[in-house]
Amino acid sequence: MVHLTHERASKMAESLRRLVNIGTFTVLQEKLERWLDNYYINTCDQNVARCCEIIELNAKVQGQLFKLLQVTAESGGMYGGASIIKSRLLPFLGQNFFTSGGSVTADTSLSVLAEAAAKNREIDDLQDMYETSLNELEADLKDKEAENQDLRDELLDTKNELDRSTRSSNTDKLFLENENQELRRKLADAQDEIVKLRSKAGLVDDYERKVRNLRDELSLASTKKSYLDSDVYSSLSSYRYTPRVGSPLSIDDPVQRVRQQNYISRWNDMFSQDRLDAMDTLRRYSDDYENNQRIIFLAIQEAFSVAKLAFRQFKMKVRANLAATHIGPETLEEAVQDYINRNTDLCDLTGMVADVIRALNRSPKVFLPPDATFSIVQPFIRESCKLAWNMSALAHPLDIAVATDAELFDNNKYRRSYDSEYTAPLVNHHIWPALMQGAKVLMKGEACTRRGASLGASRRSRSPTRSVSPSPRLARDPALVLRVHPAESAVAL
C-alpha cells in the first residue's frame, strides 16, 4: 500500500513538472496579450476564432489540473481533501460542468498541449511573416502608384504642350497660307504688268525686227516661190492623167483610205510622243504647266490654219493651170485631186513654220521668259504643219474642231484631263484638239475643265505631270474603222 502511494506521488509530481515545463500558462498569457493588441484590427470572425482557441487551450489545462486534483485527493484516502473541495471548488462548478477522464493519459495530454503550443507559435510566426510581407507589398504598391501618378502628370504635361504646339503651328500655317495667297496674287499682277510693259517697251524693237524679218522672208520667199513655181509648172507640164477604176474624189478611193489611216496613226504619235517631247523642252524654260499646254495647243491650231490657207492657194493654182490644158475624159476636179495625190510634197514647209511662230508671238494667251522664243518648239511645229498639209490634201480632208476657252464642254469631242474638275461645265483650256472629218469625230481631244473658267490669260498650273494617251474613237465606233484591202497596200503614198 505504501509502495502504491509512493508510486502515485511520483507519477503526480512528474505530470506536474511536465505541465510546468511546457509553459502552458505562459502561452495562454501571450495569446491573451496578442489578442488584446489585435482586437480592434481583427475582424469579428478572427476575434471569435482567437477566443475559441484560448478556450480550447484553457480547457486542456483544466483537464490536466482536474486529473492532478483527482490523483492528489486519492492519495489522502477516501475523504482526503473533501472539505477543501466542498468549500472552494464546488461553488465554482455549475450544472453540467465536469471533466471526464476518458481514455487519454496524462502524458498524452501534455504532449498534445506541447504540440498545440508549438503549432500556435509557428502559426503566429507565419502570420507575423505574412503581415510583414503584406506591409512591404503595400509599401511597394504605394511607391508604384506614386511613380504612375508622376508618369500620368508628365504625360498630361506633354499632351498639353503638344496641344499648344499644334495650335501654334495651325495658327502659323494659316498665316503662311494667307501670306502665300497674297504673294500669288501679287505675283499674278506683277506678271500681268510685266507682260504689258514688255508689250509696250518692245513695240519699237518688234517693228524693227519685223521689218528685217519681212525683208529676209520676202527675199527668201521670192527665191522659194520661184523654185516652187518652177517645180509646180514643170510637174503640171509633164502631168498626164492615168485612167482609174474609181474616182479620186470618192471616199472609198484606196489613196484616201490608206493615207487617212496613216495620218490618224501619225496623229496619235504626235499626241503621245512629239507633244510630250515639246512639253519637256518648254519645261526647261518655263515651269507654268498650264501655259505650256496652251502653247502646244495653239501651235497645232495655228499649224492647221496656216496649212489650210497655203493648200487652198496651191489648189487654186493647180486648178487654174490644169483648166487651160484639160480635155477629159475625167472631170477637172478629179484631175486636180489626182495631181495633188501625186505631188503632196510641193509645199513651202519653212514658210508655214515661220507663219505659226509669228502667230504665237502675237497671241496674248501664251508667253515665255525673256530669254526664250517659240522657236524652241520648232520641230513640233514643223511636224504639225506637215501633218496638217497632208490631211488638207486628201479628197475628203481631215481637220481639227474649232475650240475656244470657256466654251461648254462637249463630251462627244473631248475627254477631261485627270486634273479637271469633273463637275465644271466650262473648258478652262484645251490640251489637244479633236480630229474631225466634216461633222464626224474621228479622234477625241483632251480638255481641262474647271469652275470659274474665263477667256482671260493663262493661270499658274497645279500639276506638272503628263497627260494620258488618247483613246481613239475609231476603236469604239465600228462604223469608223478603216480597213485596208490587200490590193490597196501597194498604192503609192
Short mmCIF file of C-alpha atoms in Angstrom, two decimals:
data_model
loop_
_atom_site.label_atom_id
_atom_site.label_comp_id
_atom_site.label_asym_id
_atom_site.label_seq_id
_atom_site.Cartn_x
_atom_site.Cartn_y
_atom_site.Cartn_z
CA MET A 1 0.00 0.00 0.00
CA VAL A 2 2.83 2.33 0.85
CA HIS A 3 4.54 1.36 -2.35
CA LEU A 4 1.45 2.28 -4.39
CA THR A 5 1.09 5.60 -2.65
CA HIS A 6 4.72 6.43 -3.33
CA GLU A 7 4.35 5.43 -6.99
CA ARG A 8 1.27 7.66 -7.40
CA ALA A 9 3.06 10.60 -5.77
CA SER A 10 5.99 10.19 -8.15
CA LYS A 11 3.68 9.99 -11.13
CA MET A 12 1.76 13.08 -9.99
CA ALA A 13 5.00 15.04 -9.43
CA GLU A 14 6.23 14.05 -12.90
CA SER A 15 2.98 15.20 -14.54
CA LEU A 16 3.12 18.47 -12.62
CA ARG A 17 6.73 19.00 -13.70
CA ARG A 18 5.82 18.45 -17.36
CA LEU A 19 2.92 20.87 -17.10
CA VAL A 20 5.28 23.48 -15.69
CA ASN A 21 7.98 22.83 -18.33
CA ILE A 22 5.71 23.29 -21.38
CA GLY A 23 4.76 26.75 -20.11
CA THR A 24 1.11 26.41 -20.97
CA PHE A 25 0.03 29.32 -18.84
CA THR A 26 2.77 31.45 -20.40
CA VAL A 27 1.45 30.56 -23.86
CA LEU A 28 -2.07 31.29 -22.67
CA GLN A 29 -0.98 34.68 -21.32
CA GLU A 30 0.85 35.54 -24.57
CA LYS A 31 -2.23 34.65 -26.62
CA LEU A 32 -4.41 36.83 -24.41
CA GLU A 33 -1.98 39.78 -24.76
CA ARG A 34 -1.70 39.34 -28.56
CA TRP A 35 -5.47 39.11 -28.84
CA LEU A 36 -5.80 42.33 -26.85
CA ASP A 37 -3.27 44.09 -29.15
CA ASN A 38 -5.05 42.99 -32.33
CA TYR A 39 -8.61 43.09 -31.04
CA TYR A 40 -9.57 46.31 -32.90
CA ILE A 41 -7.70 45.28 -36.05
CA ASN A 42 -9.14 41.79 -36.42
CA THR A 43 -12.48 41.04 -37.93
CA CYS A 44 -15.35 39.51 -35.98
CA ASP A 45 -14.54 36.02 -37.25
CA GLN A 46 -10.87 36.41 -36.33
CA ASN A 47 -11.73 37.55 -32.74
CA VAL A 48 -14.17 34.63 -32.29
CA ALA A 49 -11.52 32.22 -33.59
CA ARG A 50 -8.92 33.61 -31.14
CA CYS A 51 -11.37 33.32 -28.23
CA CYS A 52 -12.25 29.72 -29.16
CA GLU A 53 -8.55 28.92 -29.46
CA ILE A 54 -7.86 30.28 -25.93
CA ILE A 55 -10.91 28.43 -24.53
CA GLU A 56 -9.64 25.15 -26.04
CA LEU A 57 -6.19 25.67 -24.58
CA ASN A 58 -7.70 26.60 -21.19
CA ALA A 59 -9.95 23.53 -21.27
CA LYS A 60 -6.96 21.29 -21.91
CA VAL A 61 -5.09 22.86 -18.98
CA GLN A 62 -8.16 22.49 -16.75
CA GLY A 63 -8.43 18.85 -17.75
CA GLN A 64 -4.86 18.24 -16.65
CA LEU A 65 -5.43 20.14 -13.41
CA PHE A 66 -8.56 18.07 -12.58
CA LYS A 67 -6.56 14.88 -13.17
CA LEU A 68 -3.87 16.16 -10.81
CA LEU A 69 -6.62 17.08 -8.31
CA GLN A 70 -8.01 13.57 -8.54
CA VAL A 71 -4.63 11.92 -8.01
CA THR A 72 -3.83 14.27 -5.13
CA ALA A 73 -7.20 13.65 -3.43
CA GLU A 74 -6.84 9.86 -3.84
CA SER A 75 -3.51 9.98 -2.05
CA GLY A 76 -5.33 11.17 1.15
CA GLY A 77 -7.78 8.29 1.33
CA MET A 78 -11.49 8.12 0.70
CA TYR A 79 -12.20 11.55 2.21
CA GLY A 80 -8.89 13.16 1.50
CA GLY A 81 -9.30 16.87 0.69
CA ALA A 82 -13.09 16.63 0.70
CA SER A 83 -13.60 19.63 2.91
CA ILE A 84 -11.42 21.84 0.71
CA ILE A 85 -13.20 20.65 -2.43
CA LYS A 86 -16.60 21.39 -0.92
CA SER A 87 -15.64 24.81 0.32
CA ARG A 88 -13.65 26.11 -2.62
CA LEU A 89 -14.30 24.04 -5.79
CA LEU A 90 -17.96 23.16 -5.65
CA PRO A 91 -19.19 26.79 -5.60
CA PHE A 92 -17.46 27.35 -8.94
CA LEU A 93 -18.91 24.27 -10.55
CA GLY A 94 -22.21 24.74 -12.27
CA GLN A 95 -24.62 22.30 -13.77
CA ASN A 96 -23.03 20.04 -16.45
CA PHE A 97 -19.55 21.44 -15.63
CA PHE A 98 -17.42 18.37 -15.35
CA THR A 99 -14.46 16.77 -16.93
CA SER A 100 -14.22 13.18 -17.96
CA GLY A 101 -11.15 11.26 -17.55
CA GLY A 102 -11.64 9.38 -20.80
CA SER A 103 -9.03 7.16 -22.20
CA VAL A 104 -6.35 9.84 -22.64
CA THR A 105 -3.44 9.56 -20.24
CA ALA A 106 -1.71 12.47 -18.58
CA ASP A 107 1.40 12.06 -20.70
CA THR A 108 -0.60 12.10 -23.90
CA SER A 109 -2.49 15.25 -22.86
CA LEU A 110 0.74 17.03 -22.03
CA SER A 111 2.24 16.05 -25.39
CA VAL A 112 -0.84 17.34 -27.19
CA LEU A 113 -0.61 20.58 -25.29
CA ALA A 114 3.06 20.92 -26.17
CA GLU A 115 2.39 20.25 -29.89
CA ALA A 116 -0.52 22.69 -29.86
CA ALA A 117 1.64 25.36 -28.25
CA ALA A 118 4.41 24.77 -30.84
CA LYS A 119 1.92 24.91 -33.71
CA ASN A 120 0.42 28.07 -32.31
CA ARG A 121 3.86 29.65 -32.12
CA GLU A 122 4.59 28.55 -35.72
CA ILE A 123 1.25 29.90 -36.87
CA ASP A 124 1.94 33.17 -35.10
CA ASP A 125 5.37 33.39 -36.71
CA LEU A 126 3.89 32.68 -40.13
CA GLN A 127 1.21 35.28 -39.52
CA ASP A 128 3.85 37.80 -38.50
CA MET A 129 5.87 37.00 -41.64
CA TYR A 130 2.72 37.29 -43.75
CA GLU A 131 1.82 40.62 -42.20
CA THR A 132 5.40 41.86 -42.70
CA SER A 133 5.34 40.77 -46.38
CA LEU A 134 1.93 42.34 -46.79
CA ASN A 135 3.18 45.60 -45.36
CA GLU A 136 6.18 45.51 -47.69
CA LEU A 137 3.93 44.80 -50.65
CA GLU A 138 1.66 47.66 -49.63
CA ALA A 139 4.67 49.97 -49.39
CA ASP A 140 5.88 48.84 -52.88
CA LEU A 141 2.37 49.34 -54.24
CA LYS A 142 2.26 52.86 -52.84
CA ASP A 143 5.66 53.58 -54.43
CA LYS A 144 4.46 52.24 -57.79
CA GLU A 145 1.27 54.27 -57.54
CA ALA A 146 3.35 57.36 -56.82
CA GLU A 147 5.53 56.60 -59.87
CA ASN A 148 2.44 56.02 -62.02
CA GLN A 149 0.98 59.29 -60.83
CA ASP A 150 4.21 61.04 -61.74
CA LEU A 151 4.10 59.43 -65.20
CA ARG A 152 0.46 60.47 -65.64
CA ASP A 153 1.31 64.01 -64.64
CA GLU A 154 4.24 64.04 -67.06
CA LEU A 155 2.06 62.61 -69.84
CA LEU A 156 -0.58 65.25 -69.17
CA ASP A 157 2.04 67.99 -69.29
CA THR A 158 3.40 66.58 -72.57
CA LYS A 159 -0.12 66.41 -74.04
CA ASN A 160 -0.81 69.99 -73.04
CA GLU A 161 2.49 71.09 -74.55
CA LEU A 162 1.69 69.18 -77.75
CA ASP A 163 -1.76 70.80 -77.92
CA ARG A 164 -0.20 74.22 -77.51
CA SER A 165 2.37 73.42 -80.21
CA THR A 166 -0.39 72.15 -82.55
CA ARG A 167 -2.48 75.26 -82.03
CA SER A 168 0.57 77.42 -82.59
CA SER A 169 1.54 75.51 -85.76
CA ASN A 170 -2.04 75.74 -87.08
CA THR A 171 -2.01 79.46 -86.48
CA ASP A 172 1.35 79.79 -88.22
CA LYS A 173 0.14 77.59 -91.09
CA LEU A 174 -2.99 79.70 -91.56
CA PHE A 175 -0.89 82.84 -91.51
CA LEU A 176 1.56 81.38 -94.05
CA GLU A 177 -1.30 80.26 -96.32
CA ASN A 178 -2.80 83.73 -96.26
CA GLU A 179 0.60 85.22 -96.94
CA ASN A 180 1.20 82.76 -99.82
CA GLN A 181 -2.15 83.61 -101.35
CA GLU A 182 -1.33 87.29 -101.12
CA LEU A 183 2.08 86.67 -102.70
CA ARG A 184 0.48 84.62 -105.51
CA ARG A 185 -1.98 87.42 -106.19
CA LYS A 186 0.83 89.96 -106.25
CA LEU A 187 2.89 87.67 -108.49
CA ALA A 188 -0.01 87.30 -110.93
CA ASP A 189 -0.47 91.06 -111.00
CA ALA A 190 3.27 91.52 -111.47
CA GLN A 191 3.27 89.05 -114.37
CA ASP A 192 0.41 90.91 -116.00
CA GLU A 193 2.28 94.17 -115.56
CA ILE A 194 5.45 92.60 -116.95
CA VAL A 195 3.57 91.36 -119.99
CA LYS A 196 2.07 94.80 -120.52
CA LEU A 197 5.41 96.53 -120.05
CA ARG A 198 7.13 94.07 -122.35
CA SER A 199 4.48 94.59 -124.99
CA LYS A 200 4.78 98.37 -124.67
CA ALA A 201 8.56 98.56 -124.39
CA GLY A 202 9.17 96.09 -127.18
CA LEU A 203 6.95 97.71 -129.80
CA VAL A 204 9.80 99.59 -131.43
CA ASP A 205 12.13 96.61 -131.32
CA ASP A 206 9.35 94.41 -132.64
CA TYR A 207 8.67 96.78 -135.52
CA GLU A 208 12.35 96.94 -136.46
CA ARG A 209 12.76 93.20 -136.11
CA LYS A 210 9.59 92.55 -138.07
CA VAL A 211 10.79 94.83 -140.87
CA ARG A 212 14.09 92.99 -141.06
CA ASN A 213 12.35 89.62 -140.88
CA LEU A 214 9.86 90.62 -143.52
CA ARG A 215 12.65 91.74 -145.82
CA ASP A 216 14.54 88.50 -145.26
CA GLU A 217 11.40 86.42 -145.61
CA LEU A 218 10.39 88.34 -148.73
CA SER A 219 13.69 87.66 -150.39
CA LEU A 220 13.64 84.04 -149.20
CA ALA A 221 10.00 83.60 -150.20
CA SER A 222 10.69 85.07 -153.60
CA THR A 223 13.52 82.61 -154.09
CA LYS A 224 11.50 79.68 -152.79
CA LYS A 225 8.46 80.77 -154.75
CA SER A 226 10.44 80.83 -157.92
CA TYR A 227 11.78 77.36 -157.18
CA LEU A 228 8.36 76.12 -156.09
CA ASP A 229 6.57 77.68 -159.03
CA SER A 230 9.13 76.21 -161.35
CA ASP A 231 8.53 72.77 -159.76
CA VAL A 232 4.79 73.20 -160.00
CA TYR A 233 4.89 74.38 -163.56
CA SER A 234 7.29 71.62 -164.58
CA SER A 235 5.14 68.98 -162.88
CA LEU A 236 1.99 70.42 -164.41
CA SER A 237 3.53 70.44 -167.88
CA SER A 238 4.54 66.79 -167.54
CA TYR A 239 1.32 65.70 -165.80
CA ARG A 240 -0.83 63.15 -167.65
CA TYR A 241 -3.98 61.75 -166.15
CA THR A 242 -3.98 57.95 -165.78
CA PRO A 243 -7.37 56.27 -166.18
CA ARG A 244 -8.56 54.76 -162.91
CA VAL A 245 -11.28 52.33 -161.93
CA GLY A 246 -12.72 54.67 -159.28
CA SER A 247 -12.80 58.40 -158.87
CA PRO A 248 -10.05 60.02 -156.75
CA LEU A 249 -12.80 62.10 -155.18
CA SER A 250 -14.58 59.02 -153.77
CA ILE A 251 -14.49 58.31 -150.06
CA ASP A 252 -13.69 54.69 -150.89
CA ASP A 253 -10.70 55.60 -153.03
CA PRO A 254 -7.71 53.47 -151.93
CA VAL A 255 -5.44 56.51 -151.67
CA GLN A 256 -7.99 58.25 -149.45
CA ARG A 257 -8.44 55.28 -147.14
CA VAL A 258 -4.80 54.24 -146.82
CA ARG A 259 -3.49 57.76 -146.30
CA GLN A 260 -6.29 58.63 -143.89
CA GLN A 261 -5.41 55.60 -141.79
CA ASN A 262 -1.72 56.50 -141.81
CA TYR A 263 -2.42 60.12 -140.91
CA ILE A 264 -4.62 59.10 -137.97
CA SER A 265 -1.83 56.85 -136.73
CA ARG A 266 0.61 59.73 -137.09
CA TRP A 267 -1.87 61.94 -135.20
CA ASN A 268 -1.74 59.52 -132.25
CA ASP A 269 2.07 59.52 -132.36
CA MET A 270 2.05 63.31 -132.34
CA PHE A 271 -0.01 63.28 -129.13
CA SER A 272 1.82 60.50 -127.31
CA GLN A 273 5.41 61.33 -128.34
CA ASP A 274 6.01 64.65 -130.15
CA ARG A 275 3.74 66.60 -127.80
CA LEU A 276 5.49 65.23 -124.71
CA ASP A 277 8.91 65.98 -126.19
CA ALA A 278 7.81 69.56 -126.83
CA MET A 279 6.45 69.80 -123.26
CA ASP A 280 9.82 68.62 -121.92
CA THR A 281 11.55 71.30 -123.98
CA LEU A 282 9.20 74.03 -122.71
CA ARG A 283 9.63 72.85 -119.10
CA ARG A 284 13.33 73.75 -119.27
CA TYR A 285 12.35 77.39 -119.85
CA SER A 286 9.00 77.73 -118.03
CA ASP A 287 7.54 75.84 -115.08
CA ASP A 288 3.99 77.04 -115.84
CA TYR A 289 2.46 73.74 -116.87
CA GLU A 290 -0.86 75.19 -117.99
CA ASN A 291 0.84 77.85 -120.12
CA ASN A 292 2.99 75.16 -121.77
CA GLN A 293 -0.14 73.17 -122.61
CA ARG A 294 -1.69 76.27 -124.12
CA ILE A 295 1.44 76.82 -126.26
CA ILE A 296 1.27 73.27 -127.66
CA PHE A 297 -2.44 73.51 -128.42
CA LEU A 298 -2.14 76.96 -130.02
CA ALA A 299 0.83 75.77 -132.11
CA ILE A 300 -1.07 72.86 -133.67
CA GLN A 301 -4.16 75.05 -134.06
CA GLU A 302 -2.17 77.68 -135.97
CA ALA A 303 -0.42 74.93 -137.95
CA PHE A 304 -3.76 73.72 -139.33
CA SER A 305 -4.89 77.28 -140.02
CA VAL A 306 -1.69 78.14 -141.95
CA ALA A 307 -1.61 74.78 -143.76
CA LYS A 308 -5.23 75.06 -144.92
CA LEU A 309 -4.65 78.57 -146.23
CA ALA A 310 -1.48 77.53 -148.08
CA PHE A 311 -3.20 74.46 -149.50
CA ARG A 312 -6.15 76.49 -150.83
CA GLN A 313 -3.73 78.76 -152.68
CA PHE A 314 -1.85 75.74 -154.02
CA LYS A 315 -5.06 74.05 -155.15
CA MET A 316 -6.33 77.18 -156.91
CA LYS A 317 -3.02 77.48 -158.75
CA VAL A 318 -3.19 73.84 -159.85
CA ARG A 319 -6.80 74.20 -160.96
CA ALA A 320 -6.02 77.36 -162.94
CA ASN A 321 -3.11 75.73 -164.78
CA LEU A 322 -4.91 72.43 -165.48
CA ALA A 323 -8.03 74.21 -166.72
CA ALA A 324 -6.10 75.56 -169.71
CA THR A 325 -4.99 72.10 -170.89
CA HIS A 326 -7.68 69.80 -169.51
CA ILE A 327 -9.57 67.83 -172.18
CA GLY A 328 -11.14 64.90 -170.24
CA PRO A 329 -12.50 62.26 -170.02
CA GLU A 330 -12.31 62.86 -166.23
CA THR A 331 -13.68 65.97 -164.66
CA LEU A 332 -11.40 68.90 -163.84
CA GLU A 333 -11.80 68.33 -160.09
CA GLU A 334 -10.78 64.69 -160.48
CA ALA A 335 -7.71 65.72 -162.43
CA VAL A 336 -6.81 68.33 -159.78
CA GLN A 337 -7.17 65.79 -156.98
CA ASP A 338 -5.20 63.20 -158.89
CA TYR A 339 -2.39 65.72 -159.37
CA ILE A 340 -2.47 66.67 -155.68
CA ASN A 341 -2.34 63.00 -154.64
CA ARG A 342 0.86 62.60 -156.70
CA ASN A 343 2.54 65.82 -155.55
CA THR A 344 1.76 66.26 -151.84
CA ASP A 345 5.37 67.25 -151.15
CA LEU A 346 5.08 70.54 -153.12
CA CYS A 347 4.62 72.73 -150.05
CA ASP A 348 6.54 75.62 -148.50
CA LEU A 349 7.08 73.97 -145.11
CA THR A 350 9.61 76.55 -143.91
CA GLY A 351 7.25 79.44 -144.66
CA MET A 352 4.40 77.73 -142.80
CA VAL A 353 6.60 77.18 -139.72
CA ALA A 354 7.57 80.87 -139.74
CA ASP A 355 3.89 81.90 -140.01
CA VAL A 356 3.00 79.72 -137.00
CA ILE A 357 5.82 81.21 -134.88
CA ARG A 358 4.67 84.73 -135.78
CA ALA A 359 1.12 83.83 -134.75
CA LEU A 360 2.39 82.54 -131.39
CA ASN A 361 4.30 85.79 -130.84
CA ARG A 362 1.14 87.82 -131.49
CA SER A 363 -1.08 85.76 -129.16
CA PRO A 364 -1.76 87.34 -125.72
CA LYS A 365 -2.74 83.97 -124.22
CA VAL A 366 0.74 82.44 -124.10
CA PHE A 367 4.13 83.72 -123.01
CA LEU A 368 7.72 82.64 -122.48
CA PRO A 369 10.56 84.09 -120.39
CA PRO A 370 12.56 86.93 -121.99
CA ASP A 371 15.49 84.61 -122.73
CA ALA A 372 13.39 82.17 -124.81
CA THR A 373 11.41 82.26 -128.07
CA PHE A 374 8.82 79.98 -129.56
CA SER A 375 11.47 78.64 -131.92
CA ILE A 376 12.43 76.17 -129.17
CA VAL A 377 9.44 74.03 -130.23
CA GLN A 378 10.16 74.41 -133.96
CA PRO A 379 10.48 70.60 -134.50
CA PHE A 380 6.97 70.09 -133.15
CA ILE A 381 5.62 72.99 -135.23
CA ARG A 382 7.27 71.59 -138.35
CA GLU A 383 5.73 68.13 -137.88
CA SER A 384 2.34 69.73 -137.13
CA CYS A 385 2.44 71.80 -140.33
CA LYS A 386 3.49 68.77 -142.38
CA LEU A 387 0.69 66.62 -140.99
CA ALA A 388 -1.86 69.42 -141.38
CA TRP A 389 -0.83 69.89 -145.02
CA ASN A 390 -1.16 66.17 -145.75
CA MET A 391 -4.57 65.96 -144.07
CA SER A 392 -5.77 69.01 -146.01
CA ALA A 393 -4.58 67.43 -149.29
CA LEU A 394 -6.99 64.50 -149.01
CA ALA A 395 -10.05 64.42 -151.23
CA HIS A 396 -12.07 64.29 -148.02
CA PRO A 397 -9.77 66.33 -145.76
CA LEU A 398 -9.26 65.88 -142.03
CA ASP A 399 -9.44 68.93 -139.82
CA ILE A 400 -9.46 69.86 -136.14
CA ALA A 401 -12.54 71.07 -134.27
CA VAL A 402 -12.98 74.75 -133.59
CA ALA A 403 -12.12 75.40 -129.93
CA THR A 404 -12.25 78.45 -127.67
CA ASP A 405 -11.58 78.91 -123.96
CA ALA A 406 -14.57 78.95 -121.61
CA GLU A 407 -16.73 77.08 -124.11
CA LEU A 408 -19.23 74.49 -122.95
CA PHE A 409 -17.56 71.11 -122.59
CA ASP A 410 -18.59 68.70 -125.37
CA ASN A 411 -18.28 65.08 -124.27
CA ASN A 412 -18.50 63.90 -127.89
CA LYS A 413 -15.38 65.80 -128.91
CA TYR A 414 -13.24 65.86 -125.77
CA ARG A 415 -12.45 63.94 -122.66
CA ARG A 416 -11.47 65.58 -119.41
CA SER A 417 -7.87 65.56 -118.23
CA TYR A 418 -7.09 63.83 -114.95
CA ASP A 419 -6.64 67.17 -113.11
CA SER A 420 -10.03 68.55 -114.26
CA GLU A 421 -12.92 69.41 -112.01
CA TYR A 422 -15.41 66.86 -113.29
CA THR A 423 -18.46 68.85 -112.22
CA ALA A 424 -17.31 72.01 -114.03
CA PRO A 425 -19.29 72.62 -117.25
CA LEU A 426 -16.82 75.03 -118.94
CA VAL A 427 -13.44 74.38 -120.54
CA ASN A 428 -10.60 76.20 -118.81
CA HIS A 429 -8.10 75.38 -121.59
CA HIS A 430 -7.62 72.78 -124.32
CA ILE A 431 -4.77 70.28 -124.27
CA TRP A 432 -5.25 68.52 -127.64
CA PRO A 433 -7.77 69.20 -130.43
CA ALA A 434 -10.40 66.78 -131.67
CA LEU A 435 -9.82 65.32 -135.15
CA MET A 436 -12.81 65.74 -137.48
CA GLN A 437 -13.89 64.72 -140.96
CA GLY A 438 -16.74 67.01 -141.78
CA ALA A 439 -19.15 66.72 -138.86
CA LYS A 440 -17.82 63.28 -137.82
CA VAL A 441 -15.48 62.99 -134.83
CA LEU A 442 -12.67 60.58 -135.66
CA MET A 443 -10.47 61.11 -132.57
CA LYS A 444 -11.41 62.75 -129.31
CA GLY A 445 -9.31 65.58 -127.99
CA GLU A 446 -8.50 66.45 -124.41
CA ALA A 447 -9.54 69.46 -122.34
CA CYS A 448 -9.24 70.68 -118.77
CA THR A 449 -12.46 71.83 -117.11
CA ARG A 450 -12.50 74.00 -114.01
CA ARG A 451 -15.01 76.17 -112.28
CA GLY A 452 -14.60 79.86 -112.95
CA ALA A 453 -13.08 79.28 -116.40
CA SER A 454 -12.84 82.53 -118.38
CA LEU A 455 -11.40 83.95 -121.56
CA GLY A 456 -8.54 85.59 -119.64
CA ALA A 457 -4.84 84.88 -119.83
CA SER A 458 -3.39 81.60 -118.68
CA ARG A 459 -3.03 80.97 -114.97
CA ARG A 460 -0.46 79.08 -112.99
CA SER A 461 -0.83 75.36 -113.26
CA ARG A 462 -1.37 72.99 -110.38
CA SER A 463 0.13 69.78 -111.74
CA PRO A 464 3.40 69.17 -113.59
CA THR A 465 2.72 65.65 -114.80
CA ARG A 466 1.98 64.38 -118.28
CA SER A 467 -1.41 63.80 -119.74
CA VAL A 468 -2.63 60.34 -120.59
CA SER A 469 -2.64 58.96 -124.12
CA PRO A 470 -5.78 59.48 -126.20
CA SER A 471 -8.15 56.61 -126.69
CA PRO A 472 -9.23 56.51 -130.35
CA ARG A 473 -12.90 56.82 -131.05
CA LEU A 474 -12.33 54.52 -134.02
CA ALA A 475 -11.90 51.59 -131.67
CA ARG A 476 -15.29 52.27 -130.08
CA ASP A 477 -17.24 53.04 -133.27
CA PRO A 478 -17.13 50.10 -135.74
CA ALA A 479 -18.54 52.34 -138.45
CA LEU A 480 -15.35 54.42 -138.41
CA VAL A 481 -12.82 51.56 -138.51
CA LEU A 482 -10.63 51.79 -141.61
CA ARG A 483 -9.73 48.53 -143.31
CA VAL A 484 -7.06 48.26 -145.98
CA HIS A 485 -7.53 45.60 -148.62
CA PRO A 486 -4.50 43.66 -149.82
CA ALA A 487 -4.81 45.22 -153.25
CA GLU A 488 -4.73 48.71 -151.74
CA SER A 489 -1.50 48.26 -149.78
CA ALA A 490 0.54 48.76 -152.93
CA VAL A 491 -0.88 52.24 -153.58
CA ALA A 492 1.85 54.88 -153.50
CA LEU A 493 1.51 57.43 -150.70
#
